[in-house]
mmCIF file of C-alpha atoms in Angstrom:
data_model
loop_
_atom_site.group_PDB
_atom_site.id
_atom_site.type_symbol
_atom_site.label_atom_id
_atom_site.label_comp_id
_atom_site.label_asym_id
_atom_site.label_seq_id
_atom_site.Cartn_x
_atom_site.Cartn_y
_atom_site.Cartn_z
ATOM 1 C CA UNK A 1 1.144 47.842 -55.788
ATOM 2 C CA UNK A 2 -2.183 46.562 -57.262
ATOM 3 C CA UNK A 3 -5.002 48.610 -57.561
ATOM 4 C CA UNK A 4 -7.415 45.628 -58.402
ATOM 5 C CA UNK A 5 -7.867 42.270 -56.417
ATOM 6 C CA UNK A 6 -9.650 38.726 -56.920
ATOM 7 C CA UNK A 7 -10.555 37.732 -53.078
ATOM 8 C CA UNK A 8 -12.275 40.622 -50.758
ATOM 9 C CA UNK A 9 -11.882 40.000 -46.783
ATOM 10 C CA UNK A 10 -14.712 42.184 -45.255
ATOM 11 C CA UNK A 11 -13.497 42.423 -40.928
ATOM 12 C CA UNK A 12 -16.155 42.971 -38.698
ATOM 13 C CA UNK A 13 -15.988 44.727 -35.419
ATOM 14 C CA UNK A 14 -12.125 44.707 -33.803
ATOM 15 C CA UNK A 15 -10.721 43.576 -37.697
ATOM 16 C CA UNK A 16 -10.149 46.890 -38.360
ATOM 17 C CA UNK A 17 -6.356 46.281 -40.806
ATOM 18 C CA UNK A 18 -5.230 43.218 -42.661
ATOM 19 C CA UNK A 19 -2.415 43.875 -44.895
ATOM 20 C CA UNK A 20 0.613 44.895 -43.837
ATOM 21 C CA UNK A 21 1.782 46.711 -46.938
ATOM 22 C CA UNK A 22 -1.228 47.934 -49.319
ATOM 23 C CA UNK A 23 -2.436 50.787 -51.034
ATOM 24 C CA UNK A 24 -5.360 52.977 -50.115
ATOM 25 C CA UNK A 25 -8.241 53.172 -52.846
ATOM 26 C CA UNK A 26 -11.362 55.415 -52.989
ATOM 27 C CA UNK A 27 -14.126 53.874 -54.317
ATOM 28 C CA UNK A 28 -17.357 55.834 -55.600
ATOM 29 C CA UNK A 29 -20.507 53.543 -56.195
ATOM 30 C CA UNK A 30 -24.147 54.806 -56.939
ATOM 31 C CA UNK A 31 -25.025 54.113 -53.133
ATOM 32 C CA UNK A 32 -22.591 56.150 -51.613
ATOM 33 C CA UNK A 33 -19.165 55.751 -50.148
ATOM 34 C CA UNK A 34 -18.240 52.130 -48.460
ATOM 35 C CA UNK A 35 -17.585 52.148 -45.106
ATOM 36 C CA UNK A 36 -14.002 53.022 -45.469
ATOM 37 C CA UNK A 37 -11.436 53.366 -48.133
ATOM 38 C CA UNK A 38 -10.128 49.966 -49.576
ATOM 39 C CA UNK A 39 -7.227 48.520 -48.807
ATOM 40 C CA UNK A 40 -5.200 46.649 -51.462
ATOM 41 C CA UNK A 41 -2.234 44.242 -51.399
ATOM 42 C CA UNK A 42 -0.999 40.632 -51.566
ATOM 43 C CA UNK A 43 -1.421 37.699 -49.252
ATOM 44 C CA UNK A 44 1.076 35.095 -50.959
ATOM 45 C CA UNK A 45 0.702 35.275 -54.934
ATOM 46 C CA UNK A 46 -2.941 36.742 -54.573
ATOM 47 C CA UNK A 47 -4.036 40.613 -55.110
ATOM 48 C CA UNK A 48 -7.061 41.039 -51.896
ATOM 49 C CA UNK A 49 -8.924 44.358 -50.893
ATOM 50 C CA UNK A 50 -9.487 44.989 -47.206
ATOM 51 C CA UNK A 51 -12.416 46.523 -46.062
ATOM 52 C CA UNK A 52 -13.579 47.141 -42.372
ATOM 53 C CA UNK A 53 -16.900 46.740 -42.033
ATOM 54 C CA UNK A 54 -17.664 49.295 -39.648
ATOM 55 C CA UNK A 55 -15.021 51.696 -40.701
ATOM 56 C CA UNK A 56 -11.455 51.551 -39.169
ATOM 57 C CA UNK A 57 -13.180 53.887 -36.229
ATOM 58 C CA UNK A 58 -15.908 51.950 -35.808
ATOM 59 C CA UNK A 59 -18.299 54.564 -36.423
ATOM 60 C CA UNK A 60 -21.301 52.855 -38.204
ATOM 61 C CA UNK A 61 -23.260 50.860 -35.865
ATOM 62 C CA UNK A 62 -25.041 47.334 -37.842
ATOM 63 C CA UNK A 63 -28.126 48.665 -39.280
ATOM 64 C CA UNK A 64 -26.083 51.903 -40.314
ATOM 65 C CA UNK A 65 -23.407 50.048 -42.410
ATOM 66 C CA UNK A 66 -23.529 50.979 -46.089
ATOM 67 C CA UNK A 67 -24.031 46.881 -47.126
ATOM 68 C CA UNK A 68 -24.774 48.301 -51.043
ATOM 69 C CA UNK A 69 -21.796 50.243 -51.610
ATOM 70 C CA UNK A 70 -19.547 47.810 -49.667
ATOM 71 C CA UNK A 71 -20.051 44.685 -51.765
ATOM 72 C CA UNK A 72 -20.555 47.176 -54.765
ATOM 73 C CA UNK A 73 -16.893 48.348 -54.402
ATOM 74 C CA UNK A 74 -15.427 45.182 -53.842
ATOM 75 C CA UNK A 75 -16.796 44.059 -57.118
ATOM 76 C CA UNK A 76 -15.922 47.348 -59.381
ATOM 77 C CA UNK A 77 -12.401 46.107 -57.722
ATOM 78 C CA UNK A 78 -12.494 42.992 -59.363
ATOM 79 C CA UNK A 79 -13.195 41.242 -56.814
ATOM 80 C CA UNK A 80 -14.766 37.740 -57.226
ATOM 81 C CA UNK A 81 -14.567 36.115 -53.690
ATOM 82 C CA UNK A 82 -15.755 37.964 -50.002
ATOM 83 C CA UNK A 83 -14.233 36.622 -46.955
ATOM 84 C CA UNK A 84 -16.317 38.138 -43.777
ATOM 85 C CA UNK A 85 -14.776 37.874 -40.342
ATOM 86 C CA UNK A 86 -17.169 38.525 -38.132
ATOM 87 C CA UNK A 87 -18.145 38.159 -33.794
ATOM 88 C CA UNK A 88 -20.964 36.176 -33.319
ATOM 89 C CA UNK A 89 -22.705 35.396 -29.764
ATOM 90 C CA UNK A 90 -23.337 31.664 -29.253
ATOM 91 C CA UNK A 91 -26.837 30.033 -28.925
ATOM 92 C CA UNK A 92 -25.703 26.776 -27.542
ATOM 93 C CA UNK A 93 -23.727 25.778 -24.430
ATOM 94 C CA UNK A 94 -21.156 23.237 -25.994
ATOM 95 C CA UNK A 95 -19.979 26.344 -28.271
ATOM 96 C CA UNK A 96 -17.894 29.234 -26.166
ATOM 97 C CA UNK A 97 -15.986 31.685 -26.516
ATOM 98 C CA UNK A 98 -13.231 31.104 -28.966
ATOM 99 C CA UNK A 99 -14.870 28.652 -31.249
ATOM 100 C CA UNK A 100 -14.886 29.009 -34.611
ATOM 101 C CA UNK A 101 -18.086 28.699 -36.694
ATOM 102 C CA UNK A 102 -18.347 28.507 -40.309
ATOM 103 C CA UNK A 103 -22.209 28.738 -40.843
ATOM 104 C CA UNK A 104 -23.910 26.722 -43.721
ATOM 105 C CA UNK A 105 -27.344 28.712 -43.032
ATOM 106 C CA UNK A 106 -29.105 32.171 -42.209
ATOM 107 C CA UNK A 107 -31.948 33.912 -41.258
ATOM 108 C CA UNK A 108 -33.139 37.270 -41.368
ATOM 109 C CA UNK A 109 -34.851 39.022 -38.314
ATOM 110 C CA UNK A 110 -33.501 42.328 -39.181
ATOM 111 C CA UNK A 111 -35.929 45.169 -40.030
ATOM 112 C CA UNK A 112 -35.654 47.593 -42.439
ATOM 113 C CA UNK A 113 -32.862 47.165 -44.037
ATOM 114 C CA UNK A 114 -32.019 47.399 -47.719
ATOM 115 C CA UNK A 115 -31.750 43.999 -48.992
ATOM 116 C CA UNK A 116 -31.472 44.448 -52.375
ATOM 117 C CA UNK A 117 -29.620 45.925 -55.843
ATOM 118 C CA UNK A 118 -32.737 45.196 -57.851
ATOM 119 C CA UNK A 119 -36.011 47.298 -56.440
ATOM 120 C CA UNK A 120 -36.132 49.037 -59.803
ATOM 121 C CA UNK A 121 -36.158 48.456 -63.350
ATOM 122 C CA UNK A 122 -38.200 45.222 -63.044
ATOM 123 C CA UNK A 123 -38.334 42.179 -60.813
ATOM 124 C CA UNK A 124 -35.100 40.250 -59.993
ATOM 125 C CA UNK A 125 -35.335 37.131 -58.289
ATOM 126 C CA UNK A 126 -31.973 35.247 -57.131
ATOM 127 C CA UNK A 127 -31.726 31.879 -55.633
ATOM 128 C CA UNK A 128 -30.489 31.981 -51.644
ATOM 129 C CA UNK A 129 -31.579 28.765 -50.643
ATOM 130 C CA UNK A 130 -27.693 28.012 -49.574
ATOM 131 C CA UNK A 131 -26.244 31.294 -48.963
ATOM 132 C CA UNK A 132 -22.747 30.772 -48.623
ATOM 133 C CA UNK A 133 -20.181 29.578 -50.966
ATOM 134 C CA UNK A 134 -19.735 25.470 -50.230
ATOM 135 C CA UNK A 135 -15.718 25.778 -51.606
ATOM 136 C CA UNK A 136 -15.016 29.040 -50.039
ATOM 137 C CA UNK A 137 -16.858 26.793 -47.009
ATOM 138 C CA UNK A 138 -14.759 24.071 -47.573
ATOM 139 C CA UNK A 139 -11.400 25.770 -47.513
ATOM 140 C CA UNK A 140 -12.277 27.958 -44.275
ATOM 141 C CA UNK A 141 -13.107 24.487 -41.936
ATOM 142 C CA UNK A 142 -9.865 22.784 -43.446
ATOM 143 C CA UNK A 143 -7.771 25.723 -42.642
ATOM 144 C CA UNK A 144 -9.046 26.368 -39.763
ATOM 145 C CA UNK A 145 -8.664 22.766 -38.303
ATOM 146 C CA UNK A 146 -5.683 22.597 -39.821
ATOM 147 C CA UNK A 147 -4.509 25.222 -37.783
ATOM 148 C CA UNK A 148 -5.801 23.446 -34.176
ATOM 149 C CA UNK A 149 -8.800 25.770 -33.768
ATOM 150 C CA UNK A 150 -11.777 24.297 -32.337
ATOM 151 C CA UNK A 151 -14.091 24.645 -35.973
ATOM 152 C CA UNK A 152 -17.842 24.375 -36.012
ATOM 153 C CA UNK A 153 -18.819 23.106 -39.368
ATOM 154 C CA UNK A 154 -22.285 24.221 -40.515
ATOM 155 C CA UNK A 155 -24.878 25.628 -38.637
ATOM 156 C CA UNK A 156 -27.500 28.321 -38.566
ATOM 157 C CA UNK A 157 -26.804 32.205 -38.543
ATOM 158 C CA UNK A 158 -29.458 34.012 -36.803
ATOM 159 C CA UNK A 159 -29.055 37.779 -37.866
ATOM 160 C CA UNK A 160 -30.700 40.217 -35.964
ATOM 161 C CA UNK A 161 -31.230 43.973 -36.258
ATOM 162 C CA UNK A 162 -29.433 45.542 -33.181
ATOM 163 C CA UNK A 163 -27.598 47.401 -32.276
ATOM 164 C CA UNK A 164 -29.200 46.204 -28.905
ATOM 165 C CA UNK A 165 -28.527 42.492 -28.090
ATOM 166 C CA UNK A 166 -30.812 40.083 -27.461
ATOM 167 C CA UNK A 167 -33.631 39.635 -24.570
ATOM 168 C CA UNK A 168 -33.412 36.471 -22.704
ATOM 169 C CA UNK A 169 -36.573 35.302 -24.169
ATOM 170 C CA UNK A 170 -35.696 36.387 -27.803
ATOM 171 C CA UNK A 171 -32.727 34.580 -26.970
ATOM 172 C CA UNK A 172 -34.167 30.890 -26.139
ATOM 173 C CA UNK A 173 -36.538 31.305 -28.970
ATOM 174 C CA UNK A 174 -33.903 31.440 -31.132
ATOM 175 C CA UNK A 175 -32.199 28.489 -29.532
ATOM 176 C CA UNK A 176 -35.308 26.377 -29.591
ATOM 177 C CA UNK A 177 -35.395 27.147 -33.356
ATOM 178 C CA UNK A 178 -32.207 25.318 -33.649
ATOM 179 C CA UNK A 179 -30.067 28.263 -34.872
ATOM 180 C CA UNK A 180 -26.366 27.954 -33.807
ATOM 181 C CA UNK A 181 -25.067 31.886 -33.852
ATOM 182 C CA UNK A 182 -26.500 35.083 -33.724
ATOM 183 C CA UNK A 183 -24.924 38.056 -35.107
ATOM 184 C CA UNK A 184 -26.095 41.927 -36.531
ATOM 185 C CA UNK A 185 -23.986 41.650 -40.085
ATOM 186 C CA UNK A 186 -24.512 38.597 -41.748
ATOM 187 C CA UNK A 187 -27.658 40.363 -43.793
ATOM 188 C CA UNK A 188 -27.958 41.814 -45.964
ATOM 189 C CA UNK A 189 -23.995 41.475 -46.755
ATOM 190 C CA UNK A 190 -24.771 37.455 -47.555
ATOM 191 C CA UNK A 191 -27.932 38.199 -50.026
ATOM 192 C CA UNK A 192 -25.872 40.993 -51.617
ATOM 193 C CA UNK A 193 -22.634 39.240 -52.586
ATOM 194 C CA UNK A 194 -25.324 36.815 -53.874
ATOM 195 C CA UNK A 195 -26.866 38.978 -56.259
ATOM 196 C CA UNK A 196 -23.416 40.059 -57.511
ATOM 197 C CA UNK A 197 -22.150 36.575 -57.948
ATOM 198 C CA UNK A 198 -19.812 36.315 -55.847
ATOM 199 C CA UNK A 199 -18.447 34.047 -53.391
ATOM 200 C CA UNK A 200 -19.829 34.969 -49.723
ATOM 201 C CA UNK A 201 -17.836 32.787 -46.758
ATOM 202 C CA UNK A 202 -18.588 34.085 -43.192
ATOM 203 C CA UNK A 203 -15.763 33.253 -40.488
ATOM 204 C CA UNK A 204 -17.748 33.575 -37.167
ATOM 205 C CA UNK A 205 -15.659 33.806 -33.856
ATOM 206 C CA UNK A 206 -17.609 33.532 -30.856
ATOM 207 C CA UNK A 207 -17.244 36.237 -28.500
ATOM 208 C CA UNK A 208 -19.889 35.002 -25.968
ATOM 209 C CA UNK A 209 -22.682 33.144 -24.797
ATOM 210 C CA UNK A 210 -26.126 34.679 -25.716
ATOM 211 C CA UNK A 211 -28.320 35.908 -23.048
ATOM 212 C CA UNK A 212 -30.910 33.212 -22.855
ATOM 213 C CA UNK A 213 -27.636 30.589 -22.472
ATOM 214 C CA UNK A 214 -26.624 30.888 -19.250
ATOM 215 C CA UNK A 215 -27.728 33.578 -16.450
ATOM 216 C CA UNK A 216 -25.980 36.419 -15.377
ATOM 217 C CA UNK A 217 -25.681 39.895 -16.394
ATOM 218 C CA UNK A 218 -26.094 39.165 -20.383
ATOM 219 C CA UNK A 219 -23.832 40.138 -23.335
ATOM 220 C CA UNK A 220 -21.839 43.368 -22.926
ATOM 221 C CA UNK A 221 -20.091 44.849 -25.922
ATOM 222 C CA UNK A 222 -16.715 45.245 -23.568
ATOM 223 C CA UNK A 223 -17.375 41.243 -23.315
ATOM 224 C CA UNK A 224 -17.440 41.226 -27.182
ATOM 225 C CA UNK A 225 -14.638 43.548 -27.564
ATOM 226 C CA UNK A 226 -12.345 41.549 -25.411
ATOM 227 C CA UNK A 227 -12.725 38.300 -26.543
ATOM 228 C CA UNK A 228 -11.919 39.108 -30.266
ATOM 229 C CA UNK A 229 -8.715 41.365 -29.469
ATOM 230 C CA UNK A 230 -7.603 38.068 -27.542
ATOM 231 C CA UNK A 231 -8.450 35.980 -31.280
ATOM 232 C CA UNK A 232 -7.547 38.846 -33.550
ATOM 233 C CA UNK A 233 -3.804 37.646 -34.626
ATOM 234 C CA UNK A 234 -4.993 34.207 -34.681
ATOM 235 C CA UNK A 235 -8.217 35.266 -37.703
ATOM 236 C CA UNK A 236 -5.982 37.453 -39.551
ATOM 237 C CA UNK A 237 -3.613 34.072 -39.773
ATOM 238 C CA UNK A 238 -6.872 31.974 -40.200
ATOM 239 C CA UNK A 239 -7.933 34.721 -43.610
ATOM 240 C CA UNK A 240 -4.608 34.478 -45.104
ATOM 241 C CA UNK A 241 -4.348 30.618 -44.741
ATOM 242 C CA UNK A 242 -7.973 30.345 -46.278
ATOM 243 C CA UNK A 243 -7.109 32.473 -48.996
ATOM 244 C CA UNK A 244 -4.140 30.349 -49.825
ATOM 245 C CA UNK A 245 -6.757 27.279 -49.500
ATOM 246 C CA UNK A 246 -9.043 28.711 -51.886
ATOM 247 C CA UNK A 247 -9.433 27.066 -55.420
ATOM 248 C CA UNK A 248 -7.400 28.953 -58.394
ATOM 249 C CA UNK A 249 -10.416 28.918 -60.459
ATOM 250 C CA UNK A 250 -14.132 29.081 -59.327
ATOM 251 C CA UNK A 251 -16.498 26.321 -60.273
ATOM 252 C CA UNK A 252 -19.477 26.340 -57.794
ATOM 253 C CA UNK A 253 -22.931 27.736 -57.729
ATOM 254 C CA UNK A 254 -22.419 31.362 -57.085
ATOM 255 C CA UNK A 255 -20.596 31.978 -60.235
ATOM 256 C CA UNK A 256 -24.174 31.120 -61.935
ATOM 257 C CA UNK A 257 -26.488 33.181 -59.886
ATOM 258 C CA UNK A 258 -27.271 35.702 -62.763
ATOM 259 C CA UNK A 259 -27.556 32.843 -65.102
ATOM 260 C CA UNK A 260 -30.605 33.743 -67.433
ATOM 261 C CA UNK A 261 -31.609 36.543 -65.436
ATOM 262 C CA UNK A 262 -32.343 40.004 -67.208
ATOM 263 C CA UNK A 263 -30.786 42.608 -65.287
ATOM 264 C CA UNK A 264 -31.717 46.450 -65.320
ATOM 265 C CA UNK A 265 -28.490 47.721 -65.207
ATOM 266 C CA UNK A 266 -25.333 46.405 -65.577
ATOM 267 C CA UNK A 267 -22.876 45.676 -62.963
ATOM 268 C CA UNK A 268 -19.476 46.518 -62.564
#
């Protein structure tokens, strides 16, 4: 069994096991434990480390989530590509539950949050101006269409701090903004995998229409819950077709975010 991998599938909340037959690996990094032990096996000829994003018993909430040592770990793995399943509330009317959305943009309204490797040892400034990788991108909407699911391609991921959702207002100014998705995840793990250089594709299923999109009672995490055990076979076939997509060798922009920076420590 391999103990090191090249693609990293982070699953976010009901993605809680990927590979079928894997080995268990502890993973010490100087920001703590990740959120659960890493799983390692194959998906076709590829080595790929699992890791569930709120641990497999769901116990850290989104602004709890050790972000640092998760994308730290998958990188002392090897690990030069992140997949990131993830349930995302729509902001829109024409996109419902069940549609796939592979976002080309993000913002940040969380609060508090660590958001960085580098807030010692001197200034560090990395390019995010397109935070996800456009091949890793790429292969997700042709898989995914490929496969008959309903795919969203590009689009704007509004990440908010939670864990409570959304008011109606905060909701439709959100909307009005233009921003496609909303979700509690996406940041810091995006600007993170960034500063590592690697390869950062989100894979955002949407579990259900944000508060300020239609009336009613609102989101409810049971809603949430329900929606992506119903999609949960169909995204772990969607990551291991995606993986399968991906390019043997990386040429794109990520590989060259450290390019001519001068680092305070060195990475794993």
């Amino acid at each position: 069994m391999p103990t090191r991998a090249e693609i990293g599938v982070i699953g976010g909340t009901g993605f809680y096991s990927l590979l079928d037959e894997a080995e268990d690996i502890q993973v010490n990094t100087p920001y703590g434990p990740p959120s659960d032990v890493v799983t390692i096996g194959r998906i076709g000829d590829r080595d790929v480390a699992f890791l569930p994003r709120h641990g497999r018993d769901h116990r850290f909430p989104p602004h709890r989530i050790p972000y640092r040592a998760n994308l730290w770990a998958m990188r002392a793995l090897g690990v030069e590509r992140v997949l990131a399943p993830s349930a995302v509330g729509s902001l829109t009317a024409e996109h419902g539950p069940g549609t796939l959305v592979i976002p080309d943009q993000l913002v940040d309204r969380t609060s508090g949050r660590v958001q960085t490797y580098y807030d010692a040892g001197g200034a560090v400034h990395v390019s995010f101006s397109d935070p996800y990788c456009p091949h890793g991108r790429a292969a997700a909407v042709q898989a995914a269409r490929s496969g008959d699911w309903e795919t969203v391609d590009g689009g704007t991921l509004v990440v908010i701090e939670g864990p409570r959702f959304s008011t109606r207002a905060e909701s439709r100014w959100f909307a009005s903004a233009g921003w496609k998705i909303i979700g509690m995840t996406g940041h810091p793990e995006a600007v993170l995998a960034r500063e590592l250089a690697l390869c950062y594709t989100t894979l955002a299923l949407v579990t259900d229409y944000d508060a300020g999109v239609e009336e009613g009672e609102g989101v409810t995490m049971d809603e949430v819950l329900r929606v992506f055990a119903e999609n949960t076979a169909r995204l772990r076939t969607l990551v291991g077709d995606v993986i399968t997509a991906l390019p043997d060798e990386r040429d794109c922009p990520c590989v060259h975010a450290l390019d001519g920076i001068k680092l305070p420590f060195e990475l794993p």
